[in-house]
Amino acid sequence: ITLIKDSCPESFGSPGFTRRKSWIPKIIKKRVCTTFVEDSFSNGALCQCGGVRETHGSVATGDYFGAAIVSQWDSSQHSSEYPTDAFGELEFAGAGRRHSHFLRLSCDTPPQIVYTLMTAHWGLPSPNLVVSVVGGEGREKVKTWVRDVLRNGLVRAAQSTGAWILTGGLREGVGRCVGEAVRDHGAAAPALSQNKVIAVGVAPWGLVHNRQQLVNAQGSFPARYYVQNTSRDSCCLDNNYQAFLLVDDGSVGRRGGETAFRANLEDYISHQRTGIWGSGSIEIPVLCMLISGEANMLERLDVSLRKSTPWLVLAGSGPAADFIGELLAVLSSVPLSPASSISDGETPEGPITELRERALDKIRKHFPAETDPEKLVDSALSIFQNRDLITVFHGEQEGPDDFDTVLLKALVRASKRVSTDASEYTEELKLAVAWNRVDIAKTELFNGDIQWKYDDLEDSMTDALINDKPQFVRLFCENGLNILDYLTYRRLEDLYRSLSDSTLAYNLLQRRLNERQGLAASMPHLDGAMPGSLLDSPQSPITGSSLAKELSLYEVSRLLWDLLGDVCQPFYYGPLGLSHSTSTRRALKQVNKLLLGDCPYRDQRCLSPWASLFIWAVLQNRSDMAVYFWEMAGESVLSALSGCKMLRELSKLESETETKLSMKELAQRFENLAHDVFGECYQSSESRSFTLLIRKSPVWGGATCLQMATAADARVFFSHDGVQSLLSQIWWGDMDRSTEVWKLVLTFFIPPLVYTDLINFRSVQEEEVKIFIDFFHLFLFPSLFCNSGSFPSTSKHPFVVLRWRQFWFAPVTSFLGNVLMYFLFLCLFAYVLLVDFKPPPPDGPATLEFVLYFWVFTLVCEEIRQTFFVGSTTVLQRMKNYIQDVWNKCDLTAISLFSLALCCRMFPWSYEFGRAVMALDFMVFTLRLIHIFAIHKQLGPKIIIVGKMMKDVFFFLFFLAVWLMAYGVANQALLYAYDPRPGWIFRRVFYRPYLHIFGQIPIHEMDADKLQAVECTNDTTLIEAGAEPCLSTYANWLVVILLVIYLLVTNILLVNLLIAMFSYTFSKVQENSDTHWKFQRYNLIVEYHSRPCLAPPFLIISHIHLFFKRFVRGIPSVKIKHFVLELRGRKASRLNTWEAIQKENFLSAQNKRQRESDTARLKRTSVKVDSVLKQMSEIRDHDRRLRVLEAELEYCCGALSWMVDALSQSNLIRASRPPPLLRGVETLIYLSISVDR
C-alpha cells in the first residue's frame, strides 16, 4: 500500500488517480525467461520454460557452469523481472458486456499490493467470503451434478454472502462452468441487487491464448480480446469474469505457475477483516473447493492445509477429490496422533504402517499411472493429519440446495480448529452474521439446543447493528442478549462514530463536532485549566489522542435539538452533567472540560436503550432496523411521531433525490403506525387514549403526542376520530357538543341566561363524564389547580361561580366572542374610513376614530402576549415560532400598516397618503376573517383548496406575463411610431393587453379601417410636450393578426390551462382536504384555549389581571404549556403497559393479515411444491436404483441357473437329490403373507 501511494500521489478514487496508470509498471513486474535450459523432448528446439531458443539471452551448458550441468529449469534462477506491459481493462469482442480488469504480474508479487489494487483501484467490493475453486482443469468433461452444484449452490451462496470466487478464469473445465453460472445469475438477479457475484480468474500468463493482444506498455483501456478455438497448449480467457490476474513465472504453455501466488493471495485475504472499513469481529474466511484434480493436487492441498486453510472436497467429481473422500473414510478407523510425523524418512511402526498401506492402495486405485506413489503417500498422510480442516460433500446424494449451509459448516470446523478460545457455535454465528444468513442461524444455532450467554452475542450484536442486519438484532434479543447491559453510553457513542461518511447524519454530526473543536481551539483555557495546557498536552482536543476530538453524546444532542426543535428538551444532558437552561457556549465549555477527563458517564447504562437505538437507526434512514426498535421501545405512538418528525426534517436537508424520497416514505410509514396504534388504543379505552395524547414523556424530553404531531405536520394522525373527539371535548368544555350556535350568541349578549336551561351542561355525576373530569378541568380551569397536580372537587364551588366558569372559560365561548367583536371592529373600521374620517388635527380625529385606535391597541397587546408570554422556550425561540405562522404575519402586516397610516394622517402633507394606507389596511384586516372561519366543517376545507389554488395562479401569471409582454411591446411599436410618455407606455404595454382578455378591445384605435377622427400630431416636439401621437397605419394588418393570435393563446389556451390546473388541484386536495382541515382545527383550538375569555377591546381587562397575577402576585401560569398532563409512578407505568399491550395487539393483527395475504399464501405454496418436487426426485432416484438392483438380481439368477444346469450335467459332483424347482406365484404370495404374520 505504501509503495502504491508513493508511486501515485493522488488518493484512491480521485480523478487523477483514475487517469494516471503509469505507476503500475513501477510496482507490478513480469517475468521473462533469460536462460535457455534445453528440453530433451524437443530435440534442443525448446527451453524447459516452453519458449524457443531465440528468445533467450544465454544458454545453460557445461561450458558456462563447469561440471554442474543444469538439467532442471527454475523460474527464480533462470528468469528475470521487468516492468509489466499488460494491464488495464479487457473488452471481449462480441460479448456485449462491461469491461473486465486484467493485470500481468510476476509470481513473486506481494499479495497485499494486488489486493489493494483490486479493492481500492478496480472498485471490487471487499468480500465476506472467498471460495477458491481448484481442480477440474484441462479439457476433461465436468459431470452434470457438479455443474448443478456450481450453478445452484456455489453461485447462489456467493450472492447471498457477498463472496469472491477464484478460479483459473480460462474457458475450459470448471472455470468455464463457473463463468456460465455467474452469467446466468447476473441475468436472473435484480438490477439493483446489492450483492453481486465477483468472479476472479487467476491464470498462468503463458497459457493464455492471444495474449499478445493484451500487451501495451502504457496500459490498455480497453484491450480488445477475441475468443477463438485454441490449441492444446493454450486457452482463451472466459468473458464472464470481472477481473483477471495473469501470473507470469516466465514459462509458456505450462500449467501450475500461478499456484504459489494464488495460495499466498488466499492466505493474505484470510487475515483481512470483514464489515464496514474492516470493523467486523472476524477475519475474511477463505475456503478452497476441490473438484476432480490430478495427483499433483495433493501437494497443493497439503501446503494449503499447513496454513490452516479449510477445504471442501466434492467427492465423486474426479480422481483427487474421490481419493481424499475415500482416504478420510478409510483411515478414520485407525488413530493417528497429530504430533506424528513421517517427514524424517523412517518407516513408522504400528498404526502408521497400516495407514501407509491403506493410503498406498487408494493411490494405486485412483492414480495408477503415478511413478512415485511413496511421495504421494507422504502427502496423503500429512493431509490426514489436518483432516479437521476438510469437509467432504457428496453432491450426488446431498444435492445443491443445502450447499451454503455446507460452506458455513466447513468454515466453522476450521474456525474451531484455529481458534482455541472460542466455541464452535460462536464462530459459526460470526460467519452467519457476516454473510447475513439469518435462516441458517435460526435452524442451526438458535433451535433451542444451545443456551446462549450475553458474552457470546455481544460482538455479533455490534456487527449486526453497524452492518444493518435487523433480523440478527431481533434474533439476538430474543435469545439471551439483554439490551440494558449491552447499550452503555460508550457503546452508543461508538455506534454514532461508525456512521458512514456518505450519510447526511454523519455530515451534520461532524459539523457540530467542528464547532466544539473550534471553540476549544479559540479558548485560551478552560475553567480550572492552565493557559496553553489544552494545545500543548497530549489530551488536547485538537492535537491530542483523547476521545475529546471524537464524536460524543453532545453532538448527538445538538443534532436532535436541530431536528426536533423546542418540542423536546435536549437529549443526553443528564449524563453529560448539563442543565437544560445552560447556554450553548457554556455547555460547550463544560463538555470540552468533561471529555478531557475520565468521562465517567461512558460506562453508565443508557436509561432508554430502545429509544436511543431507534433514534440512531432513524438518523441513518434504516427502515427495517428503525421499525424493529420502534416495536421494542415504549411509548409507541410518541416514538413513531418523533421518528416522523426527524425524517421529515432530514429530508429537507438531503440533497440526493432517491434518499430524500426514501426518508419521506419512512416518515409517512411511522405516521401511519402512530395512527393505527392510537386507533387500537382508542377502541380499547377512550379515556386512556385521551390521556395518552397529553401525557408528558420523560423519554422524549417532556414532549406530548399532540405537540410532536404538530411539529411533525402529522395530518393523518390528527384526522383520527379519537384526536378529533378530544379536541371537540376541549372545544366545548362542560357544555353539550350539540348546543346550537344561536343559544351561545344569545347567552353571550344576555349572560344571566347561563343559569337557565337554555344551554345543557354535562352532569358531573354521569359515569361517562367522570373519567374525563380531571384533565378537562386542567384545561378549562387551570387557575384552580394546585402545584401538586390534585384536582379540586367541583362541589366545593358555588353553583353560580361554577356555571359562570363553565360557560365563559370554554374555548368555544372565547372564539365566539372574538368573532362577534371582530365583526363589530370591522364595521367600526369601515364606518370611520367611509363616513367619519376627519381631517388632521386640530379638526380631527373623531371620537369613534379614537375608539378604533384603542381597539387596535388591545389587538397589539394580545399579539405581544402571544409572542413573548406563550411557551416555555427562550424569547428568541418564541419570536421565531410566532413569525413562522402565516396568520401572525398577516397580523403584523395589518398592525404595521395601521401604525403607518395613523402617523401619516396626523399631518396635512401626508393626510391623503395615510388615508390610502388605511384603506389598504382595512383589506388586510378583512382577509383575517379567513382564519376565523377555518373552524367551520364546510368552509375549512374550502379555504385550504383556495390556498392551494393561489399557488396555481402564480404559475399561470408567469405564462401570462410572457405573452402579455410579447404582445404589448409589439402592439405598441406597430401602432405608435414615437410616444415617450411613460404612463401611456405602461398602459398600452401591460394594462390594455390585460383588458383584452376580458373582452375590452378598442377596435377603433387599432383597426385602420375603423379609425375615428381625433386630434393628433406626428411632430416629435409636440409629442414630447404632451400632444397625442397619431396612429401608424403601416403594417396594420399585422396588428390584427397579432391580436387574433394573442386572444387565441390567452383566452383559449392559457385560461383553459388555468381551469385544468384548478380542476386537478381541487380533485387532488379534495380527497385530503378534511385531513388538512382537522389539522388546522387543532391549531385554532390551541390558540383560543390559551386566549383570555374576554375579547377585544375588553381584552385589556384580562391583560391587566394577568399582569398583576403573574408579576405582582407571582402566580405561575398553567396555560403556558398547552395540553400537558404529567403522570408519575404507578399511573405512568400502568399507562405505558396498557399502550404496549395495544401495540402488541396491533402488530399481531398486522402479522395475521400478512400471513393471510395472497403473496404469503403463494410463498407457502411454492415451498410446499418445492418439497414435493424434491421428494419426487428422491422417489425417481429410488426407482432407478431398484431397476438397477432388479437387473443385477436377474443377472445373478441367470448365472446361478446356468451353474445349476452345468453342474447337473457334469460328473464332477454326485448330488443325492435333484436341484430345487422355482415355486409358483401363488406359493410366493402365501409365503410372503406368512412372513408378514
PDB file of C-alpha atoms in Angstrom, residues 260-366:
ATOM      1  CA  ALA A 260       2.154 -20.392  -5.335  1.00  0.00           C
ATOM      2  CA  PHE A 261       0.881 -16.838  -5.879  1.00  0.00           C
ATOM      3  CA  ARG A 262      -2.728 -17.975  -5.606  1.00  0.00           C
ATOM      4  CA  ALA A 263      -2.009 -19.703  -2.294  1.00  0.00           C
ATOM      5  CA  ASN A 264      -0.277 -16.574  -0.955  1.00  0.00           C
ATOM      6  CA  LEU A 265      -3.191 -14.385  -2.050  1.00  0.00           C
ATOM      7  CA  GLU A 266      -5.670 -16.675  -0.320  1.00  0.00           C
ATOM      8  CA  ASP A 267      -3.597 -16.597   2.863  1.00  0.00           C
ATOM      9  CA  TYR A 268      -3.344 -12.795   2.812  1.00  0.00           C
ATOM     10  CA  ILE A 269      -7.069 -12.289   2.295  1.00  0.00           C
ATOM     11  CA  SER A 270      -7.802 -14.670   5.148  1.00  0.00           C
ATOM     12  CA  HIS A 271      -6.097 -12.201   7.529  1.00  0.00           C
ATOM     13  CA  GLN A 272      -8.228  -9.208   6.463  1.00  0.00           C
ATOM     14  CA  ARG A 273     -11.370  -8.292   8.414  1.00  0.00           C
ATOM     15  CA  THR A 274     -14.986  -8.123   7.310  1.00  0.00           C
ATOM     16  CA  GLY A 275     -17.528  -5.349   7.904  1.00  0.00           C
ATOM     17  CA  ILE A 276     -17.586  -1.643   7.150  1.00  0.00           C
ATOM     18  CA  TRP A 277     -13.968  -0.416   6.890  1.00  0.00           C
ATOM     19  CA  GLY A 278     -12.812  -3.697   8.424  1.00  0.00           C
ATOM     20  CA  SER A 279     -14.909  -3.160  11.545  1.00  0.00           C
ATOM     21  CA  GLY A 280     -16.093  -6.778  11.739  1.00  0.00           C
ATOM     22  CA  SER A 281     -15.142  -9.110  14.546  1.00  0.00           C
ATOM     23  CA  ILE A 282     -13.829 -11.927  12.323  1.00  0.00           C
ATOM     24  CA  GLU A 283     -11.334 -12.226   9.523  1.00  0.00           C
ATOM     25  CA  ILE A 284     -12.441 -12.863   5.947  1.00  0.00           C
ATOM     26  CA  PRO A 285     -12.998 -16.611   5.692  1.00  0.00           C
ATOM     27  CA  VAL A 286     -11.259 -18.348   2.767  1.00  0.00           C
ATOM     28  CA  LEU A 287     -12.388 -21.767   1.611  1.00  0.00           C
ATOM     29  CA  CYS A 288     -10.735 -23.906  -1.064  1.00  0.00           C
ATOM     30  CA  MET A 289     -13.055 -26.121  -3.048  1.00  0.00           C
ATOM     31  CA  LEU A 290     -11.562 -29.215  -4.702  1.00  0.00           C
ATOM     32  CA  ILE A 291     -13.242 -30.538  -7.834  1.00  0.00           C
ATOM     33  CA  SER A 292     -11.691 -33.575  -9.515  1.00  0.00           C
ATOM     34  CA  GLY A 293      -7.939 -32.898  -9.837  1.00  0.00           C
ATOM     35  CA  GLU A 294      -4.872 -34.971 -10.589  1.00  0.00           C
ATOM     36  CA  ALA A 295      -2.080 -36.349  -8.386  1.00  0.00           C
ATOM     37  CA  ASN A 296      -0.200 -33.038  -8.251  1.00  0.00           C
ATOM     38  CA  MET A 297      -3.225 -31.522  -6.474  1.00  0.00           C
ATOM     39  CA  LEU A 298      -2.286 -33.411  -3.299  1.00  0.00           C
ATOM     40  CA  GLU A 299       0.802 -31.265  -2.799  1.00  0.00           C
ATOM     41  CA  ARG A 300      -1.260 -28.106  -3.318  1.00  0.00           C
ATOM     42  CA  LEU A 301      -3.783 -29.377  -0.791  1.00  0.00           C
ATOM     43  CA  ASP A 302      -1.097 -30.263   1.733  1.00  0.00           C
ATOM     44  CA  VAL A 303       0.620 -26.859   1.549  1.00  0.00           C
ATOM     45  CA  SER A 304      -2.684 -25.029   1.955  1.00  0.00           C
ATOM     46  CA  LEU A 305      -3.741 -27.148   4.917  1.00  0.00           C
ATOM     47  CA  ARG A 306      -0.475 -26.328   6.662  1.00  0.00           C
ATOM     48  CA  LYS A 307      -1.591 -22.679   6.517  1.00  0.00           C
ATOM     49  CA  SER A 308      -4.889 -23.682   8.208  1.00  0.00           C
ATOM     50  CA  THR A 309      -6.975 -23.021   5.102  1.00  0.00           C
ATOM     51  CA  PRO A 310     -10.195 -25.094   5.132  1.00  0.00           C
ATOM     52  CA  TRP A 311     -11.075 -27.282   2.175  1.00  0.00           C
ATOM     53  CA  LEU A 312     -14.338 -28.541   0.779  1.00  0.00           C
ATOM     54  CA  VAL A 313     -13.959 -31.683  -1.328  1.00  0.00           C
ATOM     55  CA  LEU A 314     -16.631 -32.703  -3.838  1.00  0.00           C
ATOM     56  CA  ALA A 315     -16.436 -36.485  -3.591  1.00  0.00           C
ATOM     57  CA  GLY A 316     -17.323 -38.204  -6.826  1.00  0.00           C
ATOM     58  CA  SER A 317     -16.177 -35.379  -9.092  1.00  0.00           C
ATOM     59  CA  GLY A 318     -12.826 -36.854 -10.151  1.00  0.00           C
ATOM     60  CA  PRO A 319      -9.599 -38.656  -9.133  1.00  0.00           C
ATOM     61  CA  ALA A 320      -8.108 -36.336  -6.481  1.00  0.00           C
ATOM     62  CA  ALA A 321     -11.466 -35.498  -4.879  1.00  0.00           C
ATOM     63  CA  ASP A 322     -12.510 -39.147  -4.854  1.00  0.00           C
ATOM     64  CA  PHE A 323      -9.179 -40.138  -3.350  1.00  0.00           C
ATOM     65  CA  ILE A 324      -9.496 -37.588  -0.498  1.00  0.00           C
ATOM     66  CA  GLY A 325     -13.050 -38.704   0.257  1.00  0.00           C
ATOM     67  CA  GLU A 326     -12.123 -42.380   0.410  1.00  0.00           C
ATOM     68  CA  LEU A 327      -8.864 -41.652   2.263  1.00  0.00           C
ATOM     69  CA  LEU A 328     -10.634 -39.882   5.116  1.00  0.00           C
ATOM     70  CA  ALA A 329     -13.309 -42.562   5.299  1.00  0.00           C
ATOM     71  CA  VAL A 330     -10.838 -45.477   5.341  1.00  0.00           C
ATOM     72  CA  LEU A 331      -8.155 -44.018   7.584  1.00  0.00           C
ATOM     73  CA  SER A 332     -10.565 -42.616  10.190  1.00  0.00           C
ATOM     74  CA  SER A 333     -10.757 -46.043  11.841  1.00  0.00           C
ATOM     75  CA  VAL A 334      -7.008 -46.004  12.582  1.00  0.00           C
ATOM     76  CA  PRO A 335      -5.967 -43.465  15.264  1.00  0.00           C
ATOM     77  CA  LEU A 336      -3.129 -41.139  14.358  1.00  0.00           C
ATOM     78  CA  SER A 337      -1.649 -38.631  16.757  1.00  0.00           C
ATOM     79  CA  PRO A 338      -1.434 -35.115  15.361  1.00  0.00           C
ATOM     80  CA  ALA A 339       2.152 -34.995  16.580  1.00  0.00           C
ATOM     81  CA  SER A 340       3.173 -37.976  14.488  1.00  0.00           C
ATOM     82  CA  SER A 341       5.471 -37.218  11.606  1.00  0.00           C
ATOM     83  CA  ILE A 342       6.819 -39.151   8.682  1.00  0.00           C
ATOM     84  CA  SER A 343       8.980 -36.441   7.276  1.00  0.00           C
ATOM     85  CA  ASP A 344      12.203 -37.933   8.639  1.00  0.00           C
ATOM     86  CA  GLY A 345      12.094 -40.758   6.128  1.00  0.00           C
ATOM     87  CA  GLU A 346      11.992 -43.552   8.705  1.00  0.00           C
ATOM     88  CA  THR A 347       9.352 -46.223   8.398  1.00  0.00           C
ATOM     89  CA  PRO A 348       6.862 -45.885  11.254  1.00  0.00           C
ATOM     90  CA  GLU A 349       5.659 -48.941  13.032  1.00  0.00           C
ATOM     91  CA  GLY A 350       2.201 -49.938  14.231  1.00  0.00           C
ATOM     92  CA  PRO A 351      -0.740 -47.810  13.139  1.00  0.00           C
ATOM     93  CA  ILE A 352       1.394 -45.654  10.851  1.00  0.00           C
ATOM     94  CA  THR A 353       2.340 -48.691   8.765  1.00  0.00           C
ATOM     95  CA  GLU A 354      -1.295 -49.659   8.391  1.00  0.00           C
ATOM     96  CA  LEU A 355      -2.160 -46.109   7.351  1.00  0.00           C
ATOM     97  CA  ARG A 356       0.556 -46.069   4.732  1.00  0.00           C
ATOM     98  CA  GLU A 357      -0.585 -49.394   3.314  1.00  0.00           C
ATOM     99  CA  ARG A 358      -4.191 -48.260   3.063  1.00  0.00           C
ATOM    100  CA  ALA A 359      -3.180 -44.912   1.573  1.00  0.00           C
ATOM    101  CA  LEU A 360      -0.941 -46.684  -0.930  1.00  0.00           C
ATOM    102  CA  ASP A 361      -3.829 -48.903  -2.022  1.00  0.00           C
ATOM    103  CA  LYS A 362      -6.026 -45.874  -2.645  1.00  0.00           C
ATOM    104  CA  ILE A 363      -3.276 -44.101  -4.564  1.00  0.00           C
ATOM    105  CA  ARG A 364      -2.784 -47.087  -6.842  1.00  0.00           C
ATOM    106  CA  LYS A 365      -6.522 -47.236  -7.374  1.00  0.00           C
ATOM    107  CA  HIS A 366      -7.030 -43.577  -8.314  1.00  0.00           C
TER     108      HIS A 366
END
